[in-house]
PDB file of C-alpha atoms and ligand atoms in Angstrom:
ATOM      1  CA  MET A   1     132.417 117.827 197.187  1.00 89.00           C
ATOM      2  CA  GLU A   2     134.052 121.108 197.486  1.00 94.00           C
ATOM      3  CA  LEU A   3     137.579 120.371 198.988  1.00 95.00           C
ATOM      4  CA  TRP A   4     139.381 123.462 200.438  1.00 97.00           C
ATOM      5  CA  TYR A   5     142.471 123.977 202.122  1.00 97.00           C
ATOM      6  CA  THR A   6     143.603 125.945 204.885  1.00 98.00           C
ATOM      7  CA  GLU A   7     147.269 127.428 205.833  1.00 98.00           C
ATOM      8  CA  PHE A   8     146.871 128.448 209.868  1.00 97.00           C
ATOM      9  CA  GLN A   9     149.516 131.614 209.611  1.00 97.00           C
ATOM     10  CA  THR A  10     148.618 132.480 213.466  1.00 96.00           C
ATOM     11  CA  PRO A  11     146.654 130.155 215.908  1.00 96.00           C
ATOM     12  CA  ALA A  12     143.962 132.414 215.255  1.00 96.00           C
ATOM     13  CA  VAL A  13     143.764 133.484 211.104  1.00 97.00           C
ATOM     14  CA  GLY A  14     144.260 131.313 208.262  1.00 97.00           C
ATOM     15  CA  ILE A  15     143.916 131.215 204.452  1.00 98.00           C
ATOM     16  CA  THR A  16     141.645 129.021 202.987  1.00 98.00           C
ATOM     17  CA  CYS A  17     141.765 128.459 199.584  1.00 98.00           C
ATOM     18  CA  LYS A  18     139.575 126.027 197.372  1.00 98.00           C
ATOM     19  CA  THR A  19     141.215 123.214 195.798  1.00 98.00           C
ATOM     20  CA  SER A  20     140.416 121.286 192.591  1.00 97.00           C
ATOM     21  CA  LYS A  21     143.495 118.516 192.750  1.00 97.00           C
ATOM     22  CA  THR A  22     146.078 117.427 194.682  1.00 98.00           C
ATOM     23  CA  TYR A  23     148.980 116.331 192.686  1.00 98.00           C
ATOM     24  CA  HIS A  24     151.497 115.119 195.237  1.00 98.00           C
ATOM     25  CA  THR A  25     151.744 114.742 198.714  1.00 98.00           C
ATOM     26  CA  GLU A  26     154.458 113.201 200.505  1.00 98.00           C
ATOM     27  CA  LYS A  27     156.502 113.063 203.786  1.00 98.00           C
ATOM     28  CA  THR A  28     160.337 113.472 202.596  1.00 98.00           C
ATOM     29  CA  GLN A  29     163.065 113.532 205.209  1.00 97.00           C
ATOM     30  CA  TYR A  30     162.906 117.091 206.032  1.00 96.00           C
ATOM     31  CA  GLN A  31     159.193 117.774 206.002  1.00 96.00           C
ATOM     32  CA  ASP A  32     155.843 117.349 204.192  1.00 97.00           C
ATOM     33  CA  LEU A  33     155.262 118.360 201.382  1.00 98.00           C
ATOM     34  CA  ALA A  34     152.231 118.758 199.259  1.00 98.00           C
ATOM     35  CA  LEU A  35     151.646 120.060 196.027  1.00 98.00           C
ATOM     36  CA  ILE A  36     148.142 120.705 195.125  1.00 98.00           C
ATOM     37  CA  GLU A  37     145.610 122.953 192.451  1.00 98.00           C
ATOM     38  CA  THR A  38     143.942 125.942 193.883  1.00 98.00           C
ATOM     39  CA  GLU A  39     141.225 127.874 191.836  1.00 98.00           C
ATOM     40  CA  GLN A  40     142.391 131.203 192.909  1.00 98.00           C
ATOM     41  CA  PHE A  41     145.738 130.861 193.067  1.00 98.00           C
ATOM     42  CA  GLY A  42     146.969 128.275 190.106  1.00 98.00           C
ATOM     43  CA  ARG A  43     148.895 125.565 191.396  1.00 98.00           C
ATOM     44  CA  MET A  44     150.585 125.697 195.116  1.00 98.00           C
ATOM     45  CA  LEU A  45     153.394 124.420 196.635  1.00 98.00           C
ATOM     46  CA  VAL A  46     153.117 123.424 200.471  1.00 98.00           C
ATOM     47  CA  LEU A  47     155.373 122.315 203.086  1.00 97.00           C
ATOM     48  CA  ASP A  48     154.904 121.491 206.673  1.00 96.00           C
ATOM     49  CA  GLY A  49     151.457 123.293 205.667  1.00 96.00           C
ATOM     50  CA  THR A  50     152.762 126.886 205.243  1.00 98.00           C
ATOM     51  CA  VAL A  51     152.211 128.130 201.189  1.00 98.00           C
ATOM     52  CA  GLN A  52     155.783 128.176 199.767  1.00 98.00           C
ATOM     53  CA  THR A  53     154.795 129.468 196.378  1.00 98.00           C
ATOM     54  CA  THR A  54     151.861 129.241 193.382  1.00 98.00           C
ATOM     55  CA  ILE A  55     151.843 129.979 190.025  1.00 98.00           C
ATOM     56  CA  GLU A  56     149.551 133.673 190.167  1.00 98.00           C
ATOM     57  CA  ASP A  57     151.902 135.253 193.167  1.00 98.00           C
ATOM     58  CA  GLU A  58     155.413 134.067 192.551  1.00 98.00           C
ATOM     59  CA  PHE A  59     156.549 136.658 190.853  1.00 98.00           C
ATOM     60  CA  VAL A  60     156.945 139.114 193.370  1.00 98.00           C
ATOM     61  CA  TYR A  61     158.495 137.417 195.709  1.00 98.00           C
ATOM     62  CA  HIS A  62     160.974 135.790 193.397  1.00 98.00           C
ATOM     63  CA  GLU A  63     161.556 139.216 191.692  1.00 98.00           C
ATOM     64  CA  MET A  64     161.814 140.992 195.023  1.00 98.00           C
ATOM     65  CA  ILE A  65     164.279 138.946 196.265  1.00 98.00           C
ATOM     66  CA  THR A  66     166.268 139.089 193.215  1.00 98.00           C
ATOM     67  CA  HIS A  67     166.477 142.034 191.726  1.00 98.00           C
ATOM     68  CA  VAL A  68     167.138 144.191 194.239  1.00 98.00           C
ATOM     69  CA  PRO A  69     169.810 143.159 195.446  1.00 98.00           C
ATOM     70  CA  LEU A  70     171.512 142.193 191.609  1.00 98.00           C
ATOM     71  CA  PHE A  71     170.983 145.378 190.898  1.00 98.00           C
ATOM     72  CA  THR A  72     172.031 147.480 194.150  1.00 98.00           C
ATOM     73  CA  HIS A  73     175.587 145.219 193.270  1.00 98.00           C
ATOM     74  CA  LYS A  74     177.424 146.803 190.047  1.00 91.00           C
ATOM     75  CA  ASN A  75     178.360 143.604 188.514  1.00 97.00           C
ATOM     76  CA  PRO A  76     177.091 140.644 189.854  1.00 98.00           C
ATOM     77  CA  LYS A  77     179.194 137.526 188.673  1.00 98.00           C
ATOM     78  CA  LYS A  78     178.516 134.679 191.398  1.00 98.00           C
ATOM     79  CA  VAL A  79     175.306 133.843 193.128  1.00 98.00           C
ATOM     80  CA  LEU A  80     174.393 131.559 195.820  1.00 98.00           C
ATOM     81  CA  VAL A  81     170.862 131.091 196.826  1.00 98.00           C
ATOM     82  CA  ILE A  82     170.479 128.750 199.540  1.00 98.00           C
ATOM     83  CA  GLY A  83     166.809 126.963 200.019  1.00 98.00           C
ATOM     84  CA  GLY A  84     165.037 127.791 197.119  1.00 98.00           C
ATOM     85  CA  GLY A  85     164.234 124.380 195.820  1.00 98.00           C
ATOM     86  CA  ASP A  86     161.395 125.569 193.552  1.00 98.00           C
ATOM     87  CA  GLY A  87     163.744 127.533 190.832  1.00 98.00           C
ATOM     88  CA  GLY A  88     162.008 130.493 191.034  1.00 98.00           C
ATOM     89  CA  THR A  89     165.282 132.339 192.243  1.00 98.00           C
ATOM     90  CA  ILE A  90     167.566 131.484 189.762  1.00 98.00           C
ATOM     91  CA  ARG A  91     164.978 131.943 187.135  1.00 98.00           C
ATOM     92  CA  GLU A  92     165.404 135.626 187.748  1.00 98.00           C
ATOM     93  CA  ILE A  93     168.680 135.405 188.910  1.00 98.00           C
ATOM     94  CA  ILE A  94     169.530 133.820 185.365  1.00 98.00           C
ATOM     95  CA  LYS A  95     167.792 137.051 183.303  1.00 98.00           C
ATOM     96  CA  HIS A  96     170.729 138.949 184.539  1.00 98.00           C
ATOM     97  CA  PRO A  97     173.414 139.044 181.822  1.00 97.00           C
ATOM     98  CA  SER A  98     176.084 140.318 184.382  1.00 98.00           C
ATOM     99  CA  VAL A  99     175.880 136.479 186.008  1.00 98.00           C
ATOM    100  CA  GLU A 100     178.484 133.641 185.526  1.00 98.00           C
ATOM    101  CA  LYS A 101     177.434 131.009 187.868  1.00 98.00           C
ATOM    102  CA  ALA A 102     174.502 130.932 190.187  1.00 98.00           C
ATOM    103  CA  VAL A 103     174.953 128.108 192.557  1.00 98.00           C
ATOM    104  CA  LEU A 104     171.466 126.468 194.400  1.00 98.00           C
ATOM    105  CA  CYS A 105     171.776 124.574 197.980  1.00 98.00           C
ATOM    106  CA  GLU A 106     168.702 122.729 198.824  1.00 98.00           C
ATOM    107  CA  ILE A 107     168.535 120.557 201.850  1.00 97.00           C
ATOM    108  CA  ASP A 108     165.169 118.887 200.710  1.00 98.00           C
ATOM    109  CA  GLU A 109     165.958 117.486 196.766  1.00 98.00           C
ATOM    110  CA  LYS A 110     162.056 116.249 197.124  1.00 98.00           C
ATOM    111  CA  VAL A 111     161.040 119.824 196.682  1.00 98.00           C
ATOM    112  CA  ILE A 112     163.545 120.209 193.547  1.00 98.00           C
ATOM    113  CA  GLU A 113     162.203 117.093 191.693  1.00 98.00           C
ATOM    114  CA  VAL A 114     158.210 117.837 192.490  1.00 98.00           C
ATOM    115  CA  SER A 115     158.790 121.387 191.573  1.00 98.00           C
ATOM    116  CA  LYS A 116     160.476 120.468 188.389  1.00 98.00           C
ATOM    117  CA  LYS A 117     157.630 118.224 187.500  1.00 98.00           C
ATOM    118  CA  TYR A 118     154.679 120.540 188.555  1.00 98.00           C
ATOM    119  CA  LEU A 119     155.747 124.072 188.466  1.00 98.00           C
ATOM    120  CA  PRO A 120     157.805 124.141 185.402  1.00 98.00           C
ATOM    121  CA  GLU A 121     157.354 127.849 185.123  1.00 98.00           C
ATOM    122  CA  ILE A 122     159.118 128.661 188.130  1.00 98.00           C
ATOM    123  CA  SER A 123     161.529 126.085 187.974  1.00 98.00           C
ATOM    124  CA  CYS A 124     162.807 126.374 184.283  1.00 98.00           C
ATOM    125  CA  ALA A 125     166.017 127.518 184.443  1.00 98.00           C
ATOM    126  CA  LEU A 126     167.816 124.993 186.730  1.00 98.00           C
ATOM    127  CA  GLY A 127     168.699 123.005 184.006  1.00 98.00           C
ATOM    128  CA  ASN A 128     170.442 126.077 182.676  1.00 98.00           C
ATOM    129  CA  GLU A 129     174.268 125.773 182.124  1.00 98.00           C
ATOM    130  CA  LYS A 130     175.130 128.818 184.546  1.00 98.00           C
ATOM    131  CA  VAL A 131     173.341 126.919 187.504  1.00 98.00           C
ATOM    132  CA  GLU A 132     175.157 124.545 189.873  1.00 98.00           C
ATOM    133  CA  VAL A 133     172.638 122.330 192.165  1.00 98.00           C
ATOM    134  CA  ASN A 134     173.539 121.280 195.323  1.00 98.00           C
ATOM    135  CA  VAL A 135     171.391 118.906 197.478  1.00 98.00           C
ATOM    136  CA  GLY A 136     172.171 119.798 200.640  1.00 97.00           C
ATOM    137  CA  ASP A 137     172.724 121.623 203.787  1.00 97.00           C
ATOM    138  CA  GLY A 138     173.359 125.558 203.070  1.00 97.00           C
ATOM    139  CA  ILE A 139     175.118 126.109 206.781  1.00 97.00           C
ATOM    140  CA  LYS A 140     178.021 123.360 206.009  1.00 97.00           C
ATOM    141  CA  TYR A 141     177.992 124.932 202.447  1.00 98.00           C
ATOM    142  CA  VAL A 142     178.225 128.665 203.795  1.00 98.00           C
ATOM    143  CA  HIS A 143     180.650 127.697 206.330  1.00 98.00           C
ATOM    144  CA  GLU A 144     183.011 125.872 203.296  1.00 98.00           C
ATOM    145  CA  HIS A 145     183.361 128.879 201.063  1.00 98.00           C
ATOM    146  CA  LYS A 146     184.955 132.107 201.858  1.00 98.00           C
ATOM    147  CA  ASN A 147     185.264 134.754 200.101  1.00 98.00           C
ATOM    148  CA  GLU A 148     183.802 134.013 196.634  1.00 98.00           C
ATOM    149  CA  PHE A 149     180.187 135.300 196.233  1.00 98.00           C
ATOM    150  CA  ASP A 150     179.198 138.947 194.753  1.00 98.00           C
ATOM    151  CA  ILE A 151     175.039 137.384 196.032  1.00 98.00           C
ATOM    152  CA  ILE A 152     174.104 135.253 198.727  1.00 98.00           C
ATOM    153  CA  ILE A 153     170.328 135.250 199.177  1.00 98.00           C
ATOM    154  CA  VAL A 154     168.519 133.128 201.812  1.00 98.00           C
ATOM    155  CA  ASP A 155     165.126 131.775 200.134  1.00 98.00           C
ATOM    156  CA  SER A 156     163.800 129.962 203.058  1.00 97.00           C
ATOM    157  CA  THR A 157     160.885 128.567 204.777  1.00 95.00           C
ATOM    158  CA  ASP A 158     159.737 130.080 207.754  1.00 93.00           C
ATOM    159  CA  PRO A 159     162.060 130.386 210.907  1.00 95.00           C
ATOM    160  CA  VAL A 160     161.425 126.975 212.571  1.00 91.00           C
ATOM    161  CA  GLY A 161     161.584 123.441 211.523  1.00 84.00           C
ATOM    162  CA  PRO A 162     165.113 122.689 208.692  1.00 85.00           C
ATOM    163  CA  ALA A 163     165.178 126.441 207.968  1.00 92.00           C
ATOM    164  CA  GLU A 164     165.895 127.642 212.148  1.00 92.00           C
ATOM    165  CA  GLY A 165     169.302 127.714 211.950  1.00 93.00           C
ATOM    166  CA  LEU A 166     169.419 129.889 208.845  1.00 94.00           C
ATOM    167  CA  PHE A 167     167.881 132.982 210.950  1.00 94.00           C
ATOM    168  CA  ALA A 168     170.796 132.643 213.679  1.00 94.00           C
ATOM    169  CA  VAL A 169     173.964 135.225 214.013  1.00 96.00           C
ATOM    170  CA  ASP A 170     176.206 133.010 213.411  1.00 97.00           C
ATOM    171  CA  PHE A 171     174.736 131.767 209.985  1.00 97.00           C
ATOM    172  CA  TYR A 172     174.738 135.445 209.229  1.00 98.00           C
ATOM    173  CA  LYS A 173     178.694 135.729 209.785  1.00 98.00           C
ATOM    174  CA  ALA A 174     179.297 133.169 207.695  1.00 98.00           C
ATOM    175  CA  ILE A 175     177.589 134.653 204.685  1.00 98.00           C
ATOM    176  CA  SER A 176     179.077 137.624 205.346  1.00 98.00           C
ATOM    177  CA  GLU A 177     182.451 135.666 205.603  1.00 98.00           C
ATOM    178  CA  ALA A 178     181.377 133.274 201.986  1.00 98.00           C
ATOM    179  CA  LEU A 179     180.723 137.026 200.269  1.00 98.00           C
ATOM    180  CA  LYS A 180     183.713 138.830 198.553  1.00 98.00           C
ATOM    181  CA  GLU A 181     184.811 142.442 199.876  1.00 98.00           C
ATOM    182  CA  ASP A 182     181.127 144.200 198.582  1.00 98.00           C
ATOM    183  CA  GLY A 183     179.151 141.432 198.424  1.00 98.00           C
ATOM    184  CA  ILE A 184     175.365 141.759 199.557  1.00 98.00           C
ATOM    185  CA  PHE A 185     173.273 139.825 201.187  1.00 98.00           C
ATOM    186  CA  VAL A 186     169.638 139.583 201.035  1.00 98.00           C
ATOM    187  CA  ALA A 187     166.888 136.996 203.458  1.00 98.00           C
ATOM    188  CA  GLN A 188     162.793 136.535 203.551  1.00 98.00           C
ATOM    189  CA  THR A 189     162.573 137.384 206.786  1.00 98.00           C
ATOM    190  CA  GLU A 190     158.433 137.142 206.964  1.00 98.00           C
ATOM    191  CA  SER A 191     155.511 139.849 207.841  1.00 98.00           C
ATOM    192  CA  PRO A 192     155.433 142.806 209.450  1.00 98.00           C
ATOM    193  CA  PHE A 193     152.268 141.939 211.394  1.00 98.00           C
ATOM    194  CA  PHE A 194     153.163 138.671 212.327  1.00 98.00           C
ATOM    195  CA  HIS A 195     155.825 138.229 212.982  1.00 97.00           C
ATOM    196  CA  LYS A 196     157.663 141.651 214.565  1.00 97.00           C
ATOM    197  CA  ASP A 197     160.169 140.321 217.174  1.00 97.00           C
ATOM    198  CA  LEU A 198     162.236 138.013 214.163  1.00 97.00           C
ATOM    199  CA  ILE A 199     162.275 141.145 211.842  1.00 98.00           C
ATOM    200  CA  LYS A 200     163.482 143.120 214.639  1.00 98.00           C
ATOM    201  CA  LYS A 201     165.756 140.559 216.120  1.00 97.00           C
ATOM    202  CA  VAL A 202     167.433 139.650 211.791  1.00 98.00           C
ATOM    203  CA  TYR A 203     167.468 143.464 211.237  1.00 98.00           C
ATOM    204  CA  LYS A 204     169.640 144.267 214.666  1.00 98.00           C
ATOM    205  CA  ASP A 205     172.228 140.848 213.929  1.00 98.00           C
ATOM    206  CA  VAL A 206     172.462 142.022 210.221  1.00 98.00           C
ATOM    207  CA  LYS A 207     173.280 145.454 211.678  1.00 98.00           C
ATOM    208  CA  SER A 208     176.045 144.176 213.949  1.00 98.00           C
ATOM    209  CA  ILE A 209     177.727 142.526 211.104  1.00 98.00           C
ATOM    210  CA  PHE A 210     177.070 144.675 207.764  1.00 98.00           C
ATOM    211  CA  PRO A 211     178.441 148.372 207.630  1.00 98.00           C
ATOM    212  CA  ILE A 212     175.008 148.681 205.700  1.00 98.00           C
ATOM    213  CA  ALA A 213     171.446 146.800 206.708  1.00 98.00           C
ATOM    214  CA  ARG A 214     168.354 147.299 204.885  1.00 98.00           C
ATOM    215  CA  LEU A 215     164.910 146.508 205.146  1.00 98.00           C
ATOM    216  CA  TYR A 216     162.205 146.369 202.473  1.00 98.00           C
ATOM    217  CA  THR A 217     158.984 145.104 201.727  1.00 98.00           C
ATOM    218  CA  CYS A 218     156.115 143.827 199.481  1.00 98.00           C
ATOM    219  CA  ALA A 219     152.548 142.730 198.819  1.00 98.00           C
ATOM    220  CA  ILE A 220     151.918 139.120 198.702  1.00 98.00           C
ATOM    221  CA  PRO A 221     148.740 138.111 198.494  1.00 98.00           C
ATOM    222  CA  THR A 222     149.254 134.267 199.615  1.00 98.00           C
ATOM    223  CA  TYR A 223     151.666 134.616 202.754  1.00 98.00           C
ATOM    224  CA  PRO A 224     150.860 135.377 206.306  1.00 98.00           C
ATOM    225  CA  SER A 225     148.969 139.032 206.547  1.00 98.00           C
ATOM    226  CA  GLY A 226     149.951 139.419 202.272  1.00 98.00           C
ATOM    227  CA  TYR A 227     152.321 141.809 203.198  1.00 98.00           C
ATOM    228  CA  TRP A 228     156.238 140.505 203.519  1.00 98.00           C
ATOM    229  CA  SER A 229     159.529 141.365 204.372  1.00 98.00           C
ATOM    230  CA  PHE A 230     163.234 141.340 202.950  1.00 98.00           C
ATOM    231  CA  THR A 231     166.117 141.923 205.145  1.00 98.00           C
ATOM    232  CA  MET A 232     169.692 143.310 203.256  1.00 98.00           C
ATOM    233  CA  GLY A 233     173.092 143.540 204.504  1.00 98.00           C
ATOM    234  CA  SER A 234     175.796 145.126 202.454  1.00 98.00           C
ATOM    235  CA  LYS A 235     179.163 145.630 202.810  1.00 98.00           C
ATOM    236  CA  LYS A 236     179.672 148.410 200.208  1.00 98.00           C
ATOM    237  CA  TYR A 237     176.738 149.286 197.916  1.00 98.00           C
ATOM    238  CA  ASP A 238     173.645 150.613 199.749  1.00 98.00           C
ATOM    239  CA  PRO A 239     170.479 149.989 197.419  1.00 98.00           C
ATOM    240  CA  LEU A 240     169.151 153.540 197.996  1.00 98.00           C
ATOM    241  CA  GLU A 241     172.206 155.468 196.466  1.00 98.00           C
ATOM    242  CA  THR A 242     171.808 153.003 193.008  1.00 98.00           C
ATOM    243  CA  ASP A 243     171.771 155.157 189.925  1.00 97.00           C
ATOM    244  CA  ILE A 244     167.835 153.983 189.363  1.00 95.00           C
ATOM    245  CA  ASN A 245     169.315 155.211 184.906  1.00 95.00           C
ATOM    246  CA  THR A 246     171.610 151.725 185.641  1.00 94.00           C
ATOM    247  CA  ILE A 247     168.525 149.833 185.903  1.00 96.00           C
ATOM    248  CA  THR A 248     167.941 148.091 182.359  1.00 94.00           C
ATOM    249  CA  ASP A 249     164.672 146.903 181.567  1.00 93.00           C
ATOM    250  CA  MET A 250     163.841 143.317 182.329  1.00 95.00           C
ATOM    251  CA  ASP A 251     160.924 140.429 181.748  1.00 96.00           C
ATOM    252  CA  THR A 252     159.822 141.476 185.197  1.00 98.00           C
ATOM    253  CA  LYS A 253     155.901 142.087 186.474  1.00 98.00           C
ATOM    254  CA  TYR A 254     156.658 143.812 190.065  1.00 98.00           C
ATOM    255  CA  TYR A 255     159.995 145.257 190.117  1.00 98.00           C
ATOM    256  CA  CYS A 256     160.795 148.055 187.700  1.00 98.00           C
ATOM    257  CA  LYS A 257     163.457 150.964 188.585  1.00 97.00           C
ATOM    258  CA  GLU A 258     161.127 152.754 190.633  1.00 97.00           C
ATOM    259  CA  ILE A 259     160.140 150.228 192.731  1.00 97.00           C
ATOM    260  CA  HIS A 260     164.353 149.731 193.522  1.00 98.00           C
ATOM    261  CA  LYS A 261     164.262 152.732 196.339  1.00 97.00           C
ATOM    262  CA  SER A 262     160.842 152.804 197.234  1.00 98.00           C
ATOM    263  CA  VAL A 263     160.595 149.498 198.384  1.00 98.00           C
ATOM    264  CA  PHE A 264     162.665 150.628 201.094  1.00 98.00           C
ATOM    265  CA  ALA A 265     160.074 154.107 202.216  1.00 98.00           C
ATOM    266  CA  LEU A 266     158.390 152.016 205.182  1.00 98.00           C
ATOM    267  CA  PRO A 267     154.862 152.394 206.933  1.00 98.00           C
ATOM    268  CA  LYS A 268     155.810 153.811 209.982  1.00 98.00           C
ATOM    269  CA  PHE A 269     154.993 151.100 212.141  1.00 98.00           C
ATOM    270  CA  VAL A 270     157.776 148.695 209.969  1.00 98.00           C
ATOM    271  CA  ALA A 271     160.330 151.963 210.468  1.00 98.00           C
ATOM    272  CA  ASP A 272     159.580 151.668 214.003  1.00 98.00           C
ATOM    273  CA  LEU A 273     160.833 147.749 214.190  1.00 98.00           C
ATOM    274  CA  VAL A 274     164.494 148.659 212.556  1.00 97.00           C
ATOM    275  CA  LYS A 275     164.866 152.406 214.412  1.00 92.00           C
TER     276      LYS A 275
HETATM  277  N1  AG3 B 301     159.840 130.868 200.949  1.00 69.33           N
HETATM  278  C1  AG3 B 301     158.980 131.770 202.061  1.00 69.33           C
HETATM  279  C2  AG3 B 301     157.757 130.944 202.046  1.00 69.33           C
HETATM  280  C3  AG3 B 301     156.932 131.803 203.739  1.00 69.33           C
HETATM  281  C4  AG3 B 301     155.972 131.588 203.680  1.00 69.33           C
HETATM  282  N2  AG3 B 301     155.358 131.298 204.925  1.00 69.33           N
HETATM  283  C5  AG3 B 301     154.175 130.692 205.168  1.00 69.33           C
HETATM  284  N3  AG3 B 301     153.407 130.346 204.267  1.00 69.33           N
HETATM  285  N4  AG3 B 301     153.405 130.767 206.771  1.00 69.33           N
HETATM  286  C6  AG3 B 301     159.375 130.939 199.939  1.00 69.33           C
HETATM  287  C7  AG3 B 301     159.948 130.019 198.616  1.00 69.33           C
HETATM  288  C8  AG3 B 301     159.661 130.202 197.280  1.00 69.33           C
HETATM  289  N5  AG3 B 301     160.693 130.099 196.774  1.00 69.33           N
END
């Protein structure tokens, strides 16, 4: 018998993958969690029915949410990730030799546990000596830390359920206070095709707090519409002014020095969202 999994990305569009195995399903304290094998994308982590990451395309998201801010900063030493319990963002952060400490703050410990068990390629750096793993509320954590981080990355689920508060202007203010005077913030901000109002709102909020606000995009086949956005708020460094000759070669598959600036060149309909 053939079994297929569908995420309804909008009430009228879905992505459907042929599956061959269900490794794990559970209702955690915060959300429904599933880890399945898909024929096209390999193992897939699903939270509340939405695709979070897959073995085949995870590199795009994790590299782009990490290396763009870390190479924009001149010397990132201390980095905080809110969400991101699968560990993919932490794995990319640890590739930067300047980083002395990477803190993960994930609310749902089951995401960490299941990722460690079934997604070792993604979670592999969670045990690194530079990494501190906190299970707890990211909003609370950010409010309790002032002037401490060079980079803060919000690697969240969609802005419903447990992640709703991670898209609020008050949270961005607290993030700005948790950053040092030349700190950089990046959040995943959904699809330019399907979530226009969200992108507009986040950009407006970030721009009201940070001197530099930038939107960038990339292709991620398993996320809604296959086209994804990230919003950056920066206190001092502008990614468009990065000297790309300072970008060292890293073990990446999507990010490279040419991409560092080109991702900020937006298609007109996306540029219009942030005018
Ligand atoms: N977090 C962003 C996933 C959003 C996808 N949305 C959806 N499928 N509806 C990814 C976490 C990876 N570390």
